[in-house]
Amino acid sequence: MGVQVTDAAGRRDPVRRGVALARATHLEPALAVSTVAVLLAVAAEVGPERTVLLGAAVLAGQASIGWCNDWLDADRDRAVGRQDKPVVQGVVTPATLRTAALVAVTVAVVLSLLLGVVPGLLLLVLVGSGWAYDAGLKRTALSPLPYLTGFGALPAGVVAAAPGTPGAPWWLVGAGAALGGAAHVANVAPDVADDLATGVRGLPHRVGPVPSAIAGAVLLGVASLLLVLGPDGPPSALGWVAGVLAAPAVVVAALAGSPRARRLAFPAVMLLTVLDVVLLLAGGAAPG
């Protein structure tokens, strides 16, 4: 059983407390998702003011998901001694994280709906999916579902925010869902031991590291294919280059479940992820 460290000085220091709250949003992925959403909005010609509004809505939603996660997982994180977590360090309390999560999700709902009912609801699918995952789906065999639905809905919501509320092409939604599924595998991998120790058994935990790694690599490969072959007309030069690079990278990335090959697999996963994001931004936001 981990021991909670109470840092009273940290709680009294507003700067340190603010930094801790920012970290508890799961800052890097929150910023990454928000940045991709903004860049997609630029590519979809959503318009400057609406793009800013959309970025703020997505960021508020991502922050709410991160705070919800650390609030609900506070006891689990203490049990396994997660000293990287501000709530375990005692700099913030679960009650503070709960309040922050509820305020952020309220802001996300208001900002999303200001974009219109259709884009707003689509963007809120991502938020609702994240909360459902935090609230319990991550402990079940349905753990990939929130990632598939949330990241499939994100590009659809961004495209729908453009003038005329256009519909996103099916292959763009499919590519977003595939990237979300791969993100689930990558998100779970570092915390498998802690998760199992506290009773969390999502689908990757149940099937094991090797099948999970293969599934993640295949999903990244599927996203690449959809983004290269989905748009009308022949693939672009960038598409051909991405296809040539993606094929061997998928094979190597599938070895991530093997301890011996993990050093090679990780760069392959990163290459596939970067390729897919570049393809997504280069040609994936055109309305269907």
PDB file of C-alpha atoms in Angstrom:
ATOM      1  CA  MET A   1       0.000   0.000   0.000  1.00  0.00           C
ATOM      2  CA  GLY A   2       1.440   3.356  -1.028  1.00  0.00           C
ATOM      3  CA  VAL A   3       1.670   6.191   1.465  1.00  0.00           C
ATOM      4  CA  GLN A   4       0.170   9.555   0.651  1.00  0.00           C
ATOM      5  CA  VAL A   5       2.596  12.418   1.075  1.00  0.00           C
ATOM      6  CA  THR A   6       0.878  15.549   2.363  1.00  0.00           C
ATOM      7  CA  ASP A   7       2.657  18.635   1.053  1.00  0.00           C
ATOM      8  CA  ALA A   8       0.999  21.483   2.949  1.00  0.00           C
ATOM      9  CA  ALA A   9       3.566  23.965   1.623  1.00  0.00           C
ATOM     10  CA  GLY A  10       2.762  22.878  -1.913  1.00  0.00           C
ATOM     11  CA  ARG A  11      -0.928  23.495  -1.352  1.00  0.00           C
ATOM     12  CA  ARG A  12      -0.202  26.993  -0.055  1.00  0.00           C
ATOM     13  CA  ASP A  13       2.034  27.834  -3.024  1.00  0.00           C
ATOM     14  CA  PRO A  14      -0.330  28.960  -5.819  1.00  0.00           C
ATOM     15  CA  VAL A  15       2.308  28.592  -8.534  1.00  0.00           C
ATOM     16  CA  ARG A  16       3.222  25.053  -7.527  1.00  0.00           C
ATOM     17  CA  ARG A  17      -0.448  24.180  -7.152  1.00  0.00           C
ATOM     18  CA  GLY A  18      -1.193  25.598 -10.591  1.00  0.00           C
ATOM     19  CA  VAL A  19       1.612  23.569 -12.139  1.00  0.00           C
ATOM     20  CA  ALA A  20       0.326  20.449 -10.377  1.00  0.00           C
ATOM     21  CA  LEU A  21      -3.198  21.053 -11.685  1.00  0.00           C
ATOM     22  CA  ALA A  22      -1.831  21.504 -15.200  1.00  0.00           C
ATOM     23  CA  ARG A  23       0.106  18.240 -14.922  1.00  0.00           C
ATOM     24  CA  ALA A  24      -3.024  16.459 -13.714  1.00  0.00           C
ATOM     25  CA  THR A  25      -4.759  17.270 -17.005  1.00  0.00           C
ATOM     26  CA  HIS A  26      -2.320  14.771 -18.598  1.00  0.00           C
ATOM     27  CA  LEU A  27      -0.880  17.838 -20.245  1.00  0.00           C
ATOM     28  CA  GLU A  28       1.057  16.371 -23.173  1.00  0.00           C
ATOM     29  CA  PRO A  29      -1.773  14.313 -24.708  1.00  0.00           C
ATOM     30  CA  ALA A  30      -4.303  17.065 -23.915  1.00  0.00           C
ATOM     31  CA  LEU A  31      -2.218  19.608 -25.811  1.00  0.00           C
ATOM     32  CA  ALA A  32      -1.500  17.154 -28.627  1.00  0.00           C
ATOM     33  CA  VAL A  33      -5.193  16.389 -29.225  1.00  0.00           C
ATOM     34  CA  SER A  34      -6.125  20.066 -29.007  1.00  0.00           C
ATOM     35  CA  THR A  35      -3.349  21.058 -31.422  1.00  0.00           C
ATOM     36  CA  VAL A  36      -4.371  18.447 -33.982  1.00  0.00           C
ATOM     37  CA  ALA A  37      -7.992  19.635 -33.687  1.00  0.00           C
ATOM     38  CA  VAL A  38      -6.957  23.248 -34.326  1.00  0.00           C
ATOM     39  CA  LEU A  39      -4.774  22.326 -37.308  1.00  0.00           C
ATOM     40  CA  LEU A  40      -7.602  20.239 -38.737  1.00  0.00           C
ATOM     41  CA  ALA A  41      -9.916  23.209 -38.295  1.00  0.00           C
ATOM     42  CA  VAL A  42      -7.483  25.392 -40.239  1.00  0.00           C
ATOM     43  CA  ALA A  43      -7.328  22.790 -43.024  1.00  0.00           C
ATOM     44  CA  ALA A  44     -11.140  22.555 -43.068  1.00  0.00           C
ATOM     45  CA  GLU A  45     -11.417  26.360 -43.344  1.00  0.00           C
ATOM     46  CA  VAL A  46     -13.526  26.634 -40.218  1.00  0.00           C
ATOM     47  CA  GLY A  47     -12.578  30.305 -39.864  1.00  0.00           C
ATOM     48  CA  PRO A  48     -10.261  32.076 -37.387  1.00  0.00           C
ATOM     49  CA  GLU A  49     -12.774  32.923 -34.651  1.00  0.00           C
ATOM     50  CA  ARG A  50     -14.500  29.543 -34.751  1.00  0.00           C
ATOM     51  CA  THR A  51     -11.121  27.772 -34.821  1.00  0.00           C
ATOM     52  CA  VAL A  52     -10.112  29.525 -31.600  1.00  0.00           C
ATOM     53  CA  LEU A  53     -13.465  28.612 -30.052  1.00  0.00           C
ATOM     54  CA  LEU A  54     -13.091  25.010 -31.207  1.00  0.00           C
ATOM     55  CA  GLY A  55      -9.562  24.765 -29.814  1.00  0.00           C
ATOM     56  CA  ALA A  56     -10.713  26.108 -26.450  1.00  0.00           C
ATOM     57  CA  ALA A  57     -13.632  23.655 -26.383  1.00  0.00           C
ATOM     58  CA  VAL A  58     -11.413  20.669 -27.152  1.00  0.00           C
ATOM     59  CA  LEU A  59      -8.770  21.751 -24.625  1.00  0.00           C
ATOM     60  CA  ALA A  60     -11.403  22.204 -21.894  1.00  0.00           C
ATOM     61  CA  GLY A  61     -12.783  18.751 -22.677  1.00  0.00           C
ATOM     62  CA  GLN A  62      -9.343  17.147 -22.572  1.00  0.00           C
ATOM     63  CA  ALA A  63      -8.537  18.879 -19.291  1.00  0.00           C
ATOM     64  CA  SER A  64     -11.799  17.622 -17.797  1.00  0.00           C
ATOM     65  CA  ILE A  65     -10.944  14.049 -18.817  1.00  0.00           C
ATOM     66  CA  GLY A  66      -7.475  14.253 -17.260  1.00  0.00           C
ATOM     67  CA  TRP A  67      -8.744  15.760 -14.013  1.00  0.00           C
ATOM     68  CA  CYS A  68     -11.560  13.206 -13.872  1.00  0.00           C
ATOM     69  CA  ASN A  69      -9.039  10.397 -14.301  1.00  0.00           C
ATOM     70  CA  ASP A  70      -6.764  11.578 -11.493  1.00  0.00           C
ATOM     71  CA  TRP A  71      -9.740  12.297  -9.217  1.00  0.00           C
ATOM     72  CA  LEU A  72     -11.307   8.854  -9.669  1.00  0.00           C
ATOM     73  CA  ASP A  73      -7.945   7.058  -9.600  1.00  0.00           C
ATOM     74  CA  ALA A  74      -6.579   8.823  -6.516  1.00  0.00           C
ATOM     75  CA  ASP A  75      -6.863   5.759  -4.256  1.00  0.00           C
ATOM     76  CA  ARG A  76      -5.410   3.465  -6.931  1.00  0.00           C
ATOM     77  CA  ASP A  77      -2.491   5.811  -7.547  1.00  0.00           C
ATOM     78  CA  ARG A  78      -1.766   5.977  -3.821  1.00  0.00           C
ATOM     79  CA  ALA A  79      -1.934   2.199  -3.533  1.00  0.00           C
ATOM     80  CA  VAL A  80       0.808   1.698  -6.121  1.00  0.00           C
ATOM     81  CA  GLY A  81       2.857   4.716  -5.017  1.00  0.00           C
ATOM     82  CA  ARG A  82       2.538   6.794  -8.196  1.00  0.00           C
ATOM     83  CA  GLN A  83       4.791   9.628  -7.053  1.00  0.00           C
ATOM     84  CA  ASP A  84       4.492  11.282 -10.473  1.00  0.00           C
ATOM     85  CA  LYS A  85       0.865  12.077  -9.646  1.00  0.00           C
ATOM     86  CA  PRO A  86       0.246  15.451  -7.929  1.00  0.00           C
ATOM     87  CA  VAL A  87      -2.598  14.008  -5.863  1.00  0.00           C
ATOM     88  CA  VAL A  88      -0.245  11.349  -4.449  1.00  0.00           C
ATOM     89  CA  GLN A  89       2.329  14.042  -3.686  1.00  0.00           C
ATOM     90  CA  GLY A  90      -0.389  15.866  -1.747  1.00  0.00           C
ATOM     91  CA  VAL A  91      -0.069  19.087  -3.752  1.00  0.00           C
ATOM     92  CA  VAL A  92      -3.713  18.854  -4.832  1.00  0.00           C
ATOM     93  CA  THR A  93      -6.617  16.944  -3.316  1.00  0.00           C
ATOM     94  CA  PRO A  94      -9.131  14.644  -5.011  1.00  0.00           C
ATOM     95  CA  ALA A  95     -11.841  17.176  -4.096  1.00  0.00           C
ATOM     96  CA  THR A  96      -9.960  19.909  -5.964  1.00  0.00           C
ATOM     97  CA  LEU A  97      -9.586  17.656  -8.997  1.00  0.00           C
ATOM     98  CA  ARG A  98     -13.299  16.811  -8.878  1.00  0.00           C
ATOM     99  CA  THR A  99     -14.227  20.494  -8.827  1.00  0.00           C
ATOM    100  CA  ALA A 100     -11.808  21.280 -11.643  1.00  0.00           C
ATOM    101  CA  ALA A 101     -13.153  18.390 -13.744  1.00  0.00           C
ATOM    102  CA  LEU A 102     -16.765  19.469 -13.308  1.00  0.00           C
ATOM    103  CA  VAL A 103     -15.990  23.108 -14.121  1.00  0.00           C
ATOM    104  CA  ALA A 104     -13.938  22.113 -17.191  1.00  0.00           C
ATOM    105  CA  VAL A 105     -16.590  19.770 -18.556  1.00  0.00           C
ATOM    106  CA  THR A 106     -19.211  22.500 -18.125  1.00  0.00           C
ATOM    107  CA  VAL A 107     -16.988  24.918 -20.061  1.00  0.00           C
ATOM    108  CA  ALA A 108     -16.439  22.266 -22.751  1.00  0.00           C
ATOM    109  CA  VAL A 109     -20.184  21.743 -23.158  1.00  0.00           C
ATOM    110  CA  VAL A 110     -20.919  25.471 -23.443  1.00  0.00           C
ATOM    111  CA  LEU A 111     -18.071  26.216 -25.869  1.00  0.00           C
ATOM    112  CA  SER A 112     -18.812  23.164 -28.017  1.00  0.00           C
ATOM    113  CA  LEU A 113     -22.496  24.020 -28.391  1.00  0.00           C
ATOM    114  CA  LEU A 114     -21.617  27.608 -29.292  1.00  0.00           C
ATOM    115  CA  LEU A 115     -20.205  26.116 -32.503  1.00  0.00           C
ATOM    116  CA  GLY A 116     -23.652  24.714 -33.324  1.00  0.00           C
ATOM    117  CA  VAL A 117     -25.653  21.678 -32.293  1.00  0.00           C
ATOM    118  CA  VAL A 118     -24.146  19.201 -34.784  1.00  0.00           C
ATOM    119  CA  PRO A 119     -20.446  20.048 -34.375  1.00  0.00           C
ATOM    120  CA  GLY A 120     -20.971  20.616 -30.662  1.00  0.00           C
ATOM    121  CA  LEU A 121     -22.508  17.209 -30.050  1.00  0.00           C
ATOM    122  CA  LEU A 122     -19.850  15.486 -32.170  1.00  0.00           C
ATOM    123  CA  LEU A 123     -17.056  17.163 -30.219  1.00  0.00           C
ATOM    124  CA  LEU A 124     -18.775  16.220 -26.966  1.00  0.00           C
ATOM    125  CA  VAL A 125     -18.746  12.557 -28.009  1.00  0.00           C
ATOM    126  CA  LEU A 126     -14.989  12.717 -27.400  1.00  0.00           C
ATOM    127  CA  VAL A 127     -15.533  14.246 -23.958  1.00  0.00           C
ATOM    128  CA  GLY A 128     -18.258  11.784 -23.016  1.00  0.00           C
ATOM    129  CA  SER A 129     -16.132   8.887 -24.235  1.00  0.00           C
ATOM    130  CA  GLY A 130     -13.220  10.014 -22.074  1.00  0.00           C
ATOM    131  CA  TRP A 131     -15.412  10.300 -18.984  1.00  0.00           C
ATOM    132  CA  ALA A 132     -16.958   6.880 -19.660  1.00  0.00           C
ATOM    133  CA  TYR A 133     -13.468   5.395 -19.915  1.00  0.00           C
ATOM    134  CA  ASP A 134     -12.387   7.007 -16.636  1.00  0.00           C
ATOM    135  CA  ALA A 135     -15.615   5.997 -14.899  1.00  0.00           C
ATOM    136  CA  GLY A 136     -15.191   2.290 -15.487  1.00  0.00           C
ATOM    137  CA  LEU A 137     -14.964   1.150 -19.109  1.00  0.00           C
ATOM    138  CA  LYS A 138     -11.184   0.956 -18.816  1.00  0.00           C
ATOM    139  CA  ARG A 139     -11.676  -1.967 -16.421  1.00  0.00           C
ATOM    140  CA  THR A 140     -13.609  -4.014 -18.986  1.00  0.00           C
ATOM    141  CA  ALA A 141     -13.088  -5.764 -22.299  1.00  0.00           C
ATOM    142  CA  LEU A 142     -14.788  -2.745 -23.899  1.00  0.00           C
ATOM    143  CA  SER A 143     -11.885  -0.467 -22.947  1.00  0.00           C
ATOM    144  CA  PRO A 144     -11.004   0.414 -26.593  1.00  0.00           C
ATOM    145  CA  LEU A 145     -14.564   1.584 -27.313  1.00  0.00           C
ATOM    146  CA  PRO A 146     -14.247   5.133 -25.899  1.00  0.00           C
ATOM    147  CA  TYR A 147     -11.070   5.682 -27.916  1.00  0.00           C
ATOM    148  CA  LEU A 148     -12.703   4.425 -31.114  1.00  0.00           C
ATOM    149  CA  THR A 149     -15.845   6.525 -30.695  1.00  0.00           C
ATOM    150  CA  GLY A 150     -14.142   9.619 -29.318  1.00  0.00           C
ATOM    151  CA  PHE A 151     -11.372   9.919 -31.872  1.00  0.00           C
ATOM    152  CA  GLY A 152     -13.692   8.938 -34.691  1.00  0.00           C
ATOM    153  CA  ALA A 153     -16.058  11.748 -33.718  1.00  0.00           C
ATOM    154  CA  LEU A 154     -13.324  14.383 -33.316  1.00  0.00           C
ATOM    155  CA  PRO A 155     -12.541  14.952 -37.023  1.00  0.00           C
ATOM    156  CA  ALA A 156     -16.261  14.743 -37.808  1.00  0.00           C
ATOM    157  CA  GLY A 157     -16.930  17.507 -35.296  1.00  0.00           C
ATOM    158  CA  VAL A 158     -14.107  19.664 -36.630  1.00  0.00           C
ATOM    159  CA  VAL A 159     -15.316  19.363 -40.238  1.00  0.00           C
ATOM    160  CA  ALA A 160     -18.933  20.022 -39.186  1.00  0.00           C
ATOM    161  CA  ALA A 161     -17.815  23.288 -37.564  1.00  0.00           C
ATOM    162  CA  ALA A 162     -17.027  24.707 -41.027  1.00  0.00           C
ATOM    163  CA  PRO A 163     -19.602  26.952 -42.765  1.00  0.00           C
ATOM    164  CA  GLY A 164     -22.580  24.947 -43.978  1.00  0.00           C
ATOM    165  CA  THR A 165     -21.984  22.137 -41.448  1.00  0.00           C
ATOM    166  CA  PRO A 166     -20.446  19.722 -43.986  1.00  0.00           C
ATOM    167  CA  GLY A 167     -20.191  16.012 -43.270  1.00  0.00           C
ATOM    168  CA  ALA A 168     -16.794  14.413 -42.807  1.00  0.00           C
ATOM    169  CA  PRO A 169     -15.893  11.666 -45.300  1.00  0.00           C
ATOM    170  CA  TRP A 170     -16.205   8.133 -43.943  1.00  0.00           C
ATOM    171  CA  TRP A 171     -12.509   7.396 -44.365  1.00  0.00           C
ATOM    172  CA  LEU A 172     -11.580  10.384 -42.207  1.00  0.00           C
ATOM    173  CA  VAL A 173     -13.824   9.178 -39.393  1.00  0.00           C
ATOM    174  CA  GLY A 174     -12.424   5.652 -39.830  1.00  0.00           C
ATOM    175  CA  ALA A 175      -8.842   6.913 -39.706  1.00  0.00           C
ATOM    176  CA  GLY A 176      -9.592   8.889 -36.537  1.00  0.00           C
ATOM    177  CA  ALA A 177     -11.104   5.818 -34.896  1.00  0.00           C
ATOM    178  CA  ALA A 178      -8.119   3.672 -35.917  1.00  0.00           C
ATOM    179  CA  LEU A 179      -5.693   6.218 -34.466  1.00  0.00           C
ATOM    180  CA  GLY A 180      -7.774   6.260 -31.292  1.00  0.00           C
ATOM    181  CA  GLY A 181      -7.592   2.485 -30.982  1.00  0.00           C
ATOM    182  CA  ALA A 182      -3.826   2.583 -31.416  1.00  0.00           C
ATOM    183  CA  ALA A 183      -3.618   5.376 -28.837  1.00  0.00           C
ATOM    184  CA  HIS A 184      -5.434   3.152 -26.340  1.00  0.00           C
ATOM    185  CA  VAL A 185      -2.807   0.437 -26.695  1.00  0.00           C
ATOM    186  CA  ALA A 186       0.012   2.970 -26.348  1.00  0.00           C
ATOM    187  CA  ASN A 187      -1.652   4.611 -23.330  1.00  0.00           C
ATOM    188  CA  VAL A 188      -2.080   1.335 -21.458  1.00  0.00           C
ATOM    189  CA  ALA A 189       1.365  -0.152 -22.135  1.00  0.00           C
ATOM    190  CA  PRO A 190       3.426   1.802 -19.533  1.00  0.00           C
ATOM    191  CA  ASP A 191       0.941   1.176 -16.694  1.00  0.00           C
ATOM    192  CA  VAL A 192       0.115  -2.510 -17.154  1.00  0.00           C
ATOM    193  CA  ALA A 193       1.756  -3.673 -13.910  1.00  0.00           C
ATOM    194  CA  ASP A 194       0.115  -0.942 -11.800  1.00  0.00           C
ATOM    195  CA  ASP A 195      -3.241  -1.539 -13.485  1.00  0.00           C
ATOM    196  CA  LEU A 196      -3.191  -5.264 -12.798  1.00  0.00           C
ATOM    197  CA  ALA A 197      -2.179  -4.655  -9.179  1.00  0.00           C
ATOM    198  CA  THR A 198      -5.283  -2.542  -8.656  1.00  0.00           C
ATOM    199  CA  GLY A 199      -7.794  -4.636 -10.574  1.00  0.00           C
ATOM    200  CA  VAL A 200      -7.870  -2.795 -13.903  1.00  0.00           C
ATOM    201  CA  ARG A 201      -8.168  -5.301 -16.734  1.00  0.00           C
ATOM    202  CA  GLY A 202      -9.010  -3.653 -20.023  1.00  0.00           C
ATOM    203  CA  LEU A 203      -8.802  -5.483 -23.319  1.00  0.00           C
ATOM    204  CA  PRO A 204      -5.010  -5.021 -23.759  1.00  0.00           C
ATOM    205  CA  HIS A 205      -4.453  -6.476 -20.284  1.00  0.00           C
ATOM    206  CA  ARG A 206      -6.622  -9.483 -21.128  1.00  0.00           C
ATOM    207  CA  VAL A 207      -5.085 -10.357 -24.492  1.00  0.00           C
ATOM    208  CA  GLY A 208      -1.477  -9.713 -23.504  1.00  0.00           C
ATOM    209  CA  PRO A 209       1.362  -7.503 -24.767  1.00  0.00           C
ATOM    210  CA  VAL A 210       2.103  -9.289 -28.053  1.00  0.00           C
ATOM    211  CA  PRO A 211      -1.455  -9.325 -29.464  1.00  0.00           C
ATOM    212  CA  SER A 212      -1.925  -5.748 -28.212  1.00  0.00           C
ATOM    213  CA  ALA A 213       1.221  -4.578 -29.985  1.00  0.00           C
ATOM    214  CA  ILE A 214       0.149  -6.280 -33.203  1.00  0.00           C
ATOM    215  CA  ALA A 215      -3.327  -4.752 -32.957  1.00  0.00           C
ATOM    216  CA  GLY A 216      -1.876  -1.281 -32.348  1.00  0.00           C
ATOM    217  CA  ALA A 217       0.450  -1.592 -35.334  1.00  0.00           C
ATOM    218  CA  VAL A 218      -2.354  -2.844 -37.569  1.00  0.00           C
ATOM    219  CA  LEU A 219      -4.609   0.033 -36.512  1.00  0.00           C
ATOM    220  CA  LEU A 220      -1.895   2.555 -37.352  1.00  0.00           C
ATOM    221  CA  GLY A 221      -1.426   0.840 -40.701  1.00  0.00           C
ATOM    222  CA  VAL A 222      -5.177   0.927 -41.378  1.00  0.00           C
ATOM    223  CA  ALA A 223      -5.231   4.647 -40.566  1.00  0.00           C
ATOM    224  CA  SER A 224      -2.391   5.180 -43.042  1.00  0.00           C
ATOM    225  CA  LEU A 225      -4.214   3.281 -45.788  1.00  0.00           C
ATOM    226  CA  LEU A 226      -7.450   5.168 -45.228  1.00  0.00           C
ATOM    227  CA  LEU A 227      -5.697   8.531 -45.324  1.00  0.00           C
ATOM    228  CA  VAL A 228      -3.725   7.645 -48.467  1.00  0.00           C
ATOM    229  CA  LEU A 229      -6.423   5.838 -50.461  1.00  0.00           C
ATOM    230  CA  GLY A 230      -9.599   7.428 -49.076  1.00  0.00           C
ATOM    231  CA  PRO A 231      -9.554  10.847 -50.784  1.00  0.00           C
ATOM    232  CA  ASP A 232     -10.860  11.104 -54.336  1.00  0.00           C
ATOM    233  CA  GLY A 233      -8.286  10.739 -57.085  1.00  0.00           C
ATOM    234  CA  PRO A 234      -4.892   9.043 -57.084  1.00  0.00           C
ATOM    235  CA  PRO A 235      -2.675   9.268 -53.997  1.00  0.00           C
ATOM    236  CA  SER A 236      -0.506  12.363 -53.733  1.00  0.00           C
ATOM    237  CA  ALA A 237       3.283  12.253 -53.728  1.00  0.00           C
ATOM    238  CA  LEU A 238       3.131  12.531 -49.943  1.00  0.00           C
ATOM    239  CA  GLY A 239       0.701   9.621 -49.896  1.00  0.00           C
ATOM    240  CA  TRP A 240       3.025   7.407 -51.902  1.00  0.00           C
ATOM    241  CA  VAL A 241       5.980   8.270 -49.659  1.00  0.00           C
ATOM    242  CA  ALA A 242       3.884   7.593 -46.553  1.00  0.00           C
ATOM    243  CA  GLY A 243       2.737   4.255 -47.978  1.00  0.00           C
ATOM    244  CA  VAL A 244       6.299   3.163 -48.728  1.00  0.00           C
ATOM    245  CA  LEU A 245       7.432   4.093 -45.214  1.00  0.00           C
ATOM    246  CA  ALA A 246       4.357   2.707 -43.459  1.00  0.00           C
ATOM    247  CA  ALA A 247       4.531  -0.869 -44.773  1.00  0.00           C
ATOM    248  CA  PRO A 248       7.814  -1.918 -43.088  1.00  0.00           C
ATOM    249  CA  ALA A 249       7.048   0.289 -40.075  1.00  0.00           C
ATOM    250  CA  VAL A 250       3.843  -1.676 -39.413  1.00  0.00           C
ATOM    251  CA  VAL A 251       5.806  -4.927 -39.381  1.00  0.00           C
ATOM    252  CA  VAL A 252       8.419  -3.566 -36.984  1.00  0.00           C
ATOM    253  CA  ALA A 253       5.829  -1.843 -34.784  1.00  0.00           C
ATOM    254  CA  ALA A 254       4.024  -5.148 -34.353  1.00  0.00           C
ATOM    255  CA  LEU A 255       7.099  -6.408 -32.469  1.00  0.00           C
ATOM    256  CA  ALA A 256       6.524  -3.927 -29.622  1.00  0.00           C
ATOM    257  CA  GLY A 257       5.150  -6.724 -27.434  1.00  0.00           C
ATOM    258  CA  SER A 258       8.474  -8.545 -27.581  1.00  0.00           C
ATOM    259  CA  PRO A 259      11.060  -7.315 -25.035  1.00  0.00           C
ATOM    260  CA  ARG A 260      13.923  -8.094 -27.421  1.00  0.00           C
ATOM    261  CA  ALA A 261      12.501  -6.051 -30.290  1.00  0.00           C
ATOM    262  CA  ARG A 262      10.989  -3.190 -28.293  1.00  0.00           C
ATOM    263  CA  ARG A 263      13.859  -0.798 -29.009  1.00  0.00           C
ATOM    264  CA  LEU A 264      13.192  -1.037 -32.726  1.00  0.00           C
ATOM    265  CA  ALA A 265       9.428  -1.166 -32.365  1.00  0.00           C
ATOM    266  CA  PHE A 266       9.018   2.077 -30.456  1.00  0.00           C
ATOM    267  CA  PRO A 267      10.582   4.290 -33.169  1.00  0.00           C
ATOM    268  CA  ALA A 268       8.422   2.472 -35.742  1.00  0.00           C
ATOM    269  CA  VAL A 269       5.275   3.252 -33.754  1.00  0.00           C
ATOM    270  CA  MET A 270       6.332   6.898 -33.509  1.00  0.00           C
ATOM    271  CA  LEU A 271       7.029   7.016 -37.258  1.00  0.00           C
ATOM    272  CA  LEU A 272       3.603   5.594 -38.065  1.00  0.00           C
ATOM    273  CA  THR A 273       1.901   8.008 -35.697  1.00  0.00           C
ATOM    274  CA  VAL A 274       3.687  11.023 -37.177  1.00  0.00           C
ATOM    275  CA  LEU A 275       2.945   9.835 -40.724  1.00  0.00           C
ATOM    276  CA  ASP A 276      -0.740   9.449 -39.940  1.00  0.00           C
ATOM    277  CA  VAL A 277      -1.000  12.865 -38.301  1.00  0.00           C
ATOM    278  CA  VAL A 278       0.792  14.494 -41.243  1.00  0.00           C
ATOM    279  CA  LEU A 279      -1.539  12.752 -43.695  1.00  0.00           C
ATOM    280  CA  LEU A 280      -4.530  13.721 -41.574  1.00  0.00           C
ATOM    281  CA  LEU A 281      -3.546  17.378 -41.643  1.00  0.00           C
ATOM    282  CA  ALA A 282      -2.403  17.403 -45.261  1.00  0.00           C
ATOM    283  CA  GLY A 283      -5.532  16.047 -46.841  1.00  0.00           C
ATOM    284  CA  GLY A 284      -7.922  14.709 -44.285  1.00  0.00           C
ATOM    285  CA  ALA A 285     -10.066  17.693 -43.424  1.00  0.00           C
ATOM    286  CA  ALA A 286     -11.687  18.322 -46.777  1.00  0.00           C
ATOM    287  CA  PRO A 287     -15.467  17.991 -46.524  1.00  0.00           C
ATOM    288  CA  GLY A 288     -17.002  14.977 -48.171  1.00  0.00           C
TER     289      GLY A 288
END
